[in-house]
Amino acid sequence: MLSSRELYDRLASLFPLRWWSDDPWTVVYQSVLVQHTAWSNVEKTSASADLSLSAVSAMSDEELERAARPCGFAKAKSGTIRALSSWYASVRTEADGLDTDELKSRLLSIKGVGQETASVILLYAFRRPVFVLDAYTRQLLERLGFSFSSDCQRLEYLEKGLDGDVSVFGYYHWLILELCKAWCRKKPLCSSCPLRQDCRRGSSEPVSAS
Ligand code: SF4
């Protein structure tokens, strides 16, 4: 079975490397907007409304809710973005002095911020070596043939061999998404997938005649 580093290298040879956003606040609000919706809706929302930190501070709750509407769950998401905007404004200057566990625990205390959203913010906004473990990643690991019984085990596997390299952590998440969009979909396209030979599910699928 592939090691985490081997899996990363294979994916990095297939797709361009991609970071979230170089602007930390953009990462923060988009990590909320993307919950339970497609990335295309986040892009649409980000393009149609100014959600910069200063703009969010100046918006009424109704305006913020309206801006978040294309991503669904607008009331809940706008409330979380509002709470995060205050949190971010107060923490950004002291963040360098806080360890990752402390930052994470502060994030998780905000309503609407779960493990995945906190991981996105820690990694892409604060550049901490935290793996973003999402449903796509769990599904991919299971299909590859790993039988982990907890997220702790999954993270142990994924982080091993990455030497705490924040860039690799950041690129890895997008690379998995690219694989899941291109081949490892809900109904996977195993016969043409480049990982087929190293994948338990793929190697058990019949080869397509085409
Ligand atoms: S071979 Fe199939 S199940 Fe395995 S990673 Fe590729 S698409 Fe997914």
mmCIF file of C-alpha atoms and ligand atoms in Angstrom:
data_model
loop_
_atom_site.group_PDB
_atom_site.id
_atom_site.type_symbol
_atom_site.label_atom_id
_atom_site.label_comp_id
_atom_site.label_asym_id
_atom_site.label_seq_id
_atom_site.Cartn_x
_atom_site.Cartn_y
_atom_site.Cartn_z
ATOM 1 C CA MET A 1 0.000 0.000 0.000
ATOM 2 C CA LEU A 2 1.136 3.520 -0.706
ATOM 3 C CA SER A 3 2.661 5.557 2.077
ATOM 4 C CA SER A 4 1.181 9.004 2.595
ATOM 5 C CA ARG A 5 4.229 10.584 0.993
ATOM 6 C CA GLU A 6 4.008 8.254 -2.016
ATOM 7 C CA LEU A 7 0.325 9.083 -2.406
ATOM 8 C CA TYR A 8 1.126 12.798 -2.273
ATOM 9 C CA ASP A 9 3.904 12.449 -4.845
ATOM 10 C CA ARG A 10 1.618 10.511 -7.196
ATOM 11 C CA LEU A 11 -1.114 13.123 -6.910
ATOM 12 C CA ALA A 12 1.363 15.971 -7.298
ATOM 13 C CA SER A 13 2.540 14.426 -10.558
ATOM 14 C CA LEU A 14 -1.056 14.444 -11.862
ATOM 15 C CA PHE A 15 -2.402 17.852 -10.895
ATOM 16 C CA PRO A 16 -1.097 21.394 -10.412
ATOM 17 C CA LEU A 17 -0.312 22.417 -6.835
ATOM 18 C CA ARG A 18 -2.873 24.763 -5.379
ATOM 19 C CA TRP A 19 -3.132 26.793 -2.183
ATOM 20 C CA TRP A 20 -6.417 28.167 -0.782
ATOM 21 C CA SER A 21 -5.946 31.954 -0.675
ATOM 22 C CA ASP A 22 -2.964 34.056 0.312
ATOM 23 C CA ASP A 23 -5.317 36.324 2.227
ATOM 24 C CA PRO A 24 -5.972 34.785 5.674
ATOM 25 C CA TRP A 25 -9.380 36.427 6.166
ATOM 26 C CA THR A 26 -10.564 35.146 2.780
ATOM 27 C CA VAL A 27 -9.662 31.633 3.951
ATOM 28 C CA VAL A 28 -11.601 32.179 7.183
ATOM 29 C CA TYR A 29 -14.894 33.301 5.662
ATOM 30 C CA GLN A 30 -14.704 30.895 2.713
ATOM 31 C CA SER A 31 -14.116 27.980 5.094
ATOM 32 C CA VAL A 32 -17.571 28.730 6.501
ATOM 33 C CA LEU A 33 -19.282 29.383 3.180
ATOM 34 C CA VAL A 34 -18.057 26.072 1.756
ATOM 35 C CA GLN A 35 -19.767 23.984 4.451
ATOM 36 C CA HIS A 36 -22.344 21.691 2.826
ATOM 37 C CA THR A 37 -22.103 23.325 -0.581
ATOM 38 C CA ALA A 38 -20.114 23.225 -3.818
ATOM 39 C CA TRP A 39 -16.965 25.297 -4.208
ATOM 40 C CA SER A 40 -18.534 26.989 -7.245
ATOM 41 C CA ASN A 41 -21.093 28.611 -4.915
ATOM 42 C CA VAL A 42 -18.290 29.966 -2.752
ATOM 43 C CA GLU A 43 -16.616 31.462 -5.811
ATOM 44 C CA LYS A 44 -19.918 32.985 -6.935
ATOM 45 C CA THR A 45 -20.545 34.495 -3.507
ATOM 46 C CA SER A 46 -16.994 35.794 -3.137
ATOM 47 C CA ALA A 47 -17.182 37.427 -6.574
ATOM 48 C CA SER A 48 -20.551 39.070 -6.021
ATOM 49 C CA ALA A 49 -20.082 40.508 -2.519
ATOM 50 C CA ASP A 50 -17.273 42.337 -0.766
ATOM 51 C CA LEU A 51 -16.665 40.170 2.283
ATOM 52 C CA SER A 52 -13.392 41.740 3.330
ATOM 53 C CA LEU A 53 -12.967 42.135 7.076
ATOM 54 C CA SER A 54 -13.760 45.856 6.974
ATOM 55 C CA ALA A 55 -16.801 45.293 4.738
ATOM 56 C CA VAL A 56 -18.180 42.561 7.011
ATOM 57 C CA SER A 57 -17.734 44.842 10.038
ATOM 58 C CA ALA A 58 -19.730 47.552 8.290
ATOM 59 C CA MET A 59 -22.568 45.247 7.169
ATOM 60 C CA SER A 60 -25.793 44.754 9.044
ATOM 61 C CA ASP A 61 -26.715 41.182 9.972
ATOM 62 C CA GLU A 62 -29.360 41.219 7.228
ATOM 63 C CA GLU A 63 -26.843 42.349 4.601
ATOM 64 C CA LEU A 64 -24.378 39.675 5.625
ATOM 65 C CA GLU A 65 -27.063 36.997 5.543
ATOM 66 C CA ARG A 66 -28.121 38.146 2.069
ATOM 67 C CA ALA A 67 -24.513 38.006 0.863
ATOM 68 C CA ALA A 68 -24.108 34.431 2.151
ATOM 69 C CA ARG A 69 -27.377 33.214 0.607
ATOM 70 C CA PRO A 70 -25.943 31.569 -2.570
ATOM 71 C CA CYS A 71 -24.093 29.103 -0.307
ATOM 72 C CA GLY A 72 -27.179 28.029 1.644
ATOM 73 C CA PHE A 73 -27.715 27.983 5.431
ATOM 74 C CA ALA A 74 -27.293 31.749 5.159
ATOM 75 C CA LYS A 75 -28.493 32.638 8.652
ATOM 76 C CA ALA A 76 -26.189 30.161 10.374
ATOM 77 C CA LYS A 77 -23.213 30.865 8.106
ATOM 78 C CA SER A 78 -23.525 34.640 8.347
ATOM 79 C CA GLY A 79 -23.680 34.316 12.140
ATOM 80 C CA THR A 80 -20.503 32.253 12.151
ATOM 81 C CA ILE A 81 -18.750 34.661 9.797
ATOM 82 C CA ARG A 82 -19.785 37.551 12.051
ATOM 83 C CA ALA A 83 -18.392 35.758 15.131
ATOM 84 C CA LEU A 84 -15.203 34.849 13.284
ATOM 85 C CA SER A 85 -14.691 38.411 12.090
ATOM 86 C CA SER A 86 -14.553 39.634 15.708
ATOM 87 C CA TRP A 87 -12.435 36.673 16.713
ATOM 88 C CA TYR A 88 -10.020 37.134 13.822
ATOM 89 C CA ALA A 89 -9.660 40.878 14.369
ATOM 90 C CA SER A 90 -8.702 40.265 17.988
ATOM 91 C CA VAL A 91 -6.456 37.230 17.533
ATOM 92 C CA ARG A 92 -4.468 37.984 14.396
ATOM 93 C CA THR A 93 -1.878 40.140 16.118
ATOM 94 C CA GLU A 94 -1.228 37.632 18.902
ATOM 95 C CA ALA A 95 -1.608 34.464 16.845
ATOM 96 C CA ASP A 96 2.127 33.960 16.357
ATOM 97 C CA GLY A 97 2.502 33.590 20.121
ATOM 98 C CA LEU A 98 -0.249 30.976 20.425
ATOM 99 C CA ASP A 99 0.409 27.299 19.910
ATOM 100 C CA THR A 100 -1.751 25.353 17.492
ATOM 101 C CA ASP A 101 -3.791 23.577 20.171
ATOM 102 C CA GLU A 102 -4.687 26.870 21.806
ATOM 103 C CA LEU A 103 -5.702 28.445 18.501
ATOM 104 C CA LYS A 104 -7.732 25.355 17.642
ATOM 105 C CA SER A 105 -9.528 25.302 20.957
ATOM 106 C CA ARG A 106 -10.444 28.986 20.558
ATOM 107 C CA LEU A 107 -11.756 28.311 17.065
ATOM 108 C CA LEU A 108 -13.809 25.314 18.160
ATOM 109 C CA SER A 109 -15.514 27.431 20.796
ATOM 110 C CA ILE A 110 -17.160 29.489 18.026
ATOM 111 C CA LYS A 111 -20.617 28.285 17.003
ATOM 112 C CA GLY A 112 -20.537 26.837 13.495
ATOM 113 C CA VAL A 113 -16.816 25.987 13.549
ATOM 114 C CA GLY A 114 -16.220 22.235 13.582
ATOM 115 C CA GLN A 115 -13.057 20.183 13.234
ATOM 116 C CA GLU A 116 -12.845 20.490 9.451
ATOM 117 C CA THR A 117 -13.414 24.248 9.358
ATOM 118 C CA ALA A 118 -10.945 24.760 12.199
ATOM 119 C CA SER A 119 -8.357 22.691 10.333
ATOM 120 C CA VAL A 120 -8.808 24.752 7.161
ATOM 121 C CA ILE A 121 -8.326 28.000 9.087
ATOM 122 C CA LEU A 122 -5.319 26.711 11.022
ATOM 123 C CA LEU A 123 -3.621 25.427 7.900
ATOM 124 C CA TYR A 124 -4.374 28.025 5.247
ATOM 125 C CA ALA A 125 -4.857 31.180 7.324
ATOM 126 C CA PHE A 126 -2.327 30.554 10.102
ATOM 127 C CA ARG A 127 -0.020 28.177 8.254
ATOM 128 C CA ARG A 128 0.024 25.512 10.918
ATOM 129 C CA PRO A 129 0.819 21.893 9.898
ATOM 130 C CA VAL A 130 -2.705 20.530 10.325
ATOM 131 C CA PHE A 131 -4.191 18.045 7.881
ATOM 132 C CA VAL A 132 -7.686 18.865 6.598
ATOM 133 C CA LEU A 133 -9.446 15.540 6.995
ATOM 134 C CA ASP A 134 -12.715 15.642 5.093
ATOM 135 C CA ALA A 135 -15.252 13.172 3.721
ATOM 136 C CA TYR A 136 -13.410 12.896 0.378
ATOM 137 C CA THR A 137 -10.197 11.928 2.129
ATOM 138 C CA ARG A 138 -11.894 9.342 4.335
ATOM 139 C CA GLN A 139 -13.583 7.812 1.301
ATOM 140 C CA LEU A 140 -10.358 7.742 -0.716
ATOM 141 C CA LEU A 141 -8.412 6.033 2.084
ATOM 142 C CA GLU A 142 -11.130 3.438 2.486
ATOM 143 C CA ARG A 143 -11.201 2.734 -1.263
ATOM 144 C CA LEU A 144 -7.418 2.492 -1.418
ATOM 145 C CA GLY A 145 -7.705 -0.322 1.101
ATOM 146 C CA PHE A 146 -6.945 1.204 4.488
ATOM 147 C CA SER A 147 -9.177 0.116 7.332
ATOM 148 C CA PHE A 148 -8.619 2.820 9.897
ATOM 149 C CA SER A 149 -11.030 2.830 12.789
ATOM 150 C CA SER A 150 -10.653 6.490 13.803
ATOM 151 C CA ASP A 151 -9.690 9.899 12.478
ATOM 152 C CA CYS A 152 -6.659 9.765 14.778
ATOM 153 C CA GLN A 153 -5.395 6.754 12.847
ATOM 154 C CA ARG A 154 -6.157 8.410 9.516
ATOM 155 C CA LEU A 155 -4.271 11.539 10.542
ATOM 156 C CA GLU A 156 -1.354 9.514 11.840
ATOM 157 C CA TYR A 157 -1.049 7.834 8.441
ATOM 158 C CA LEU A 158 -1.546 11.042 6.440
ATOM 159 C CA GLU A 159 0.890 13.173 8.418
ATOM 160 C CA LYS A 160 3.632 10.574 8.614
ATOM 161 C CA GLY A 161 6.498 11.382 6.292
ATOM 162 C CA LEU A 162 5.367 14.931 5.521
ATOM 163 C CA ASP A 163 7.918 16.391 7.968
ATOM 164 C CA GLY A 164 5.443 19.005 9.170
ATOM 165 C CA ASP A 165 5.810 20.799 5.823
ATOM 166 C CA VAL A 166 2.919 23.284 5.787
ATOM 167 C CA SER A 167 3.036 23.691 2.000
ATOM 168 C CA VAL A 168 2.674 19.952 1.490
ATOM 169 C CA PHE A 169 -0.226 19.816 3.933
ATOM 170 C CA GLY A 170 -1.925 22.623 2.041
ATOM 171 C CA TYR A 171 -1.355 21.223 -1.435
ATOM 172 C CA TYR A 172 -2.339 17.687 -0.376
ATOM 173 C CA HIS A 173 -5.927 18.648 0.489
ATOM 174 C CA TRP A 174 -6.534 20.199 -2.951
ATOM 175 C CA LEU A 175 -4.819 17.299 -4.718
ATOM 176 C CA ILE A 176 -7.204 14.829 -3.102
ATOM 177 C CA LEU A 177 -10.139 16.992 -4.179
ATOM 178 C CA GLU A 178 -8.806 17.009 -7.743
ATOM 179 C CA LEU A 179 -8.542 13.211 -7.774
ATOM 180 C CA CYS A 180 -12.060 12.924 -6.394
ATOM 181 C CA LYS A 181 -13.402 15.280 -9.049
ATOM 182 C CA ALA A 182 -11.548 13.607 -11.907
ATOM 183 C CA TRP A 183 -11.800 9.900 -11.035
ATOM 184 C CA CYS A 184 -12.674 8.952 -7.488
ATOM 185 C CA ARG A 185 -16.231 10.233 -7.698
ATOM 186 C CA LYS A 186 -19.288 8.897 -5.939
ATOM 187 C CA LYS A 187 -19.320 6.333 -8.739
ATOM 188 C CA PRO A 188 -15.563 5.999 -9.297
ATOM 189 C CA LEU A 189 -14.007 5.807 -12.762
ATOM 190 C CA CYS A 190 -11.513 3.142 -11.741
ATOM 191 C CA SER A 191 -10.722 1.740 -15.155
ATOM 192 C CA SER A 192 -8.963 4.953 -16.201
ATOM 193 C CA CYS A 193 -7.699 6.056 -12.779
ATOM 194 C CA PRO A 194 -3.907 6.423 -12.500
ATOM 195 C CA LEU A 195 -3.991 5.011 -8.959
ATOM 196 C CA ARG A 196 -5.747 1.836 -10.016
ATOM 197 C CA GLN A 197 -2.776 -0.487 -9.534
ATOM 198 C CA ASP A 198 -2.298 0.731 -5.970
ATOM 199 C CA CYS A 199 -5.943 0.760 -5.020
ATOM 200 C CA ARG A 200 -7.818 -2.164 -3.539
ATOM 201 C CA ARG A 201 -11.150 -1.133 -4.992
ATOM 202 C CA GLY A 202 -9.679 -0.118 -8.363
ATOM 203 C CA SER A 203 -7.708 -3.315 -8.823
ATOM 204 C CA SER A 204 -10.811 -5.384 -8.139
ATOM 205 C CA GLU A 205 -12.919 -3.538 -10.738
ATOM 206 C CA PRO A 206 -13.162 -5.106 -14.221
ATOM 207 C CA VAL A 207 -11.120 -3.280 -16.873
ATOM 208 C CA SER A 208 -13.293 -1.271 -19.258
ATOM 209 C CA ALA A 209 -13.365 -2.506 -22.863
ATOM 210 C CA SER A 210 -12.964 1.024 -24.249
HETATM 211 S S1 SF4 B 1 -8.909 3.264 -8.615
HETATM 212 FE FE1 SF4 B 1 -11.063 3.829 -8.313
HETATM 213 S S2 SF4 B 1 -11.462 3.733 -6.123
HETATM 214 FE FE2 SF4 B 1 -9.233 3.740 -6.442
HETATM 215 S S3 SF4 B 1 -8.626 5.877 -6.281
HETATM 216 FE FE3 SF4 B 1 -8.982 5.498 -8.440
HETATM 217 S S4 SF4 B 1 -11.124 6.013 -8.815
HETATM 218 FE FE4 SF4 B 1 -10.844 5.832 -6.585
#
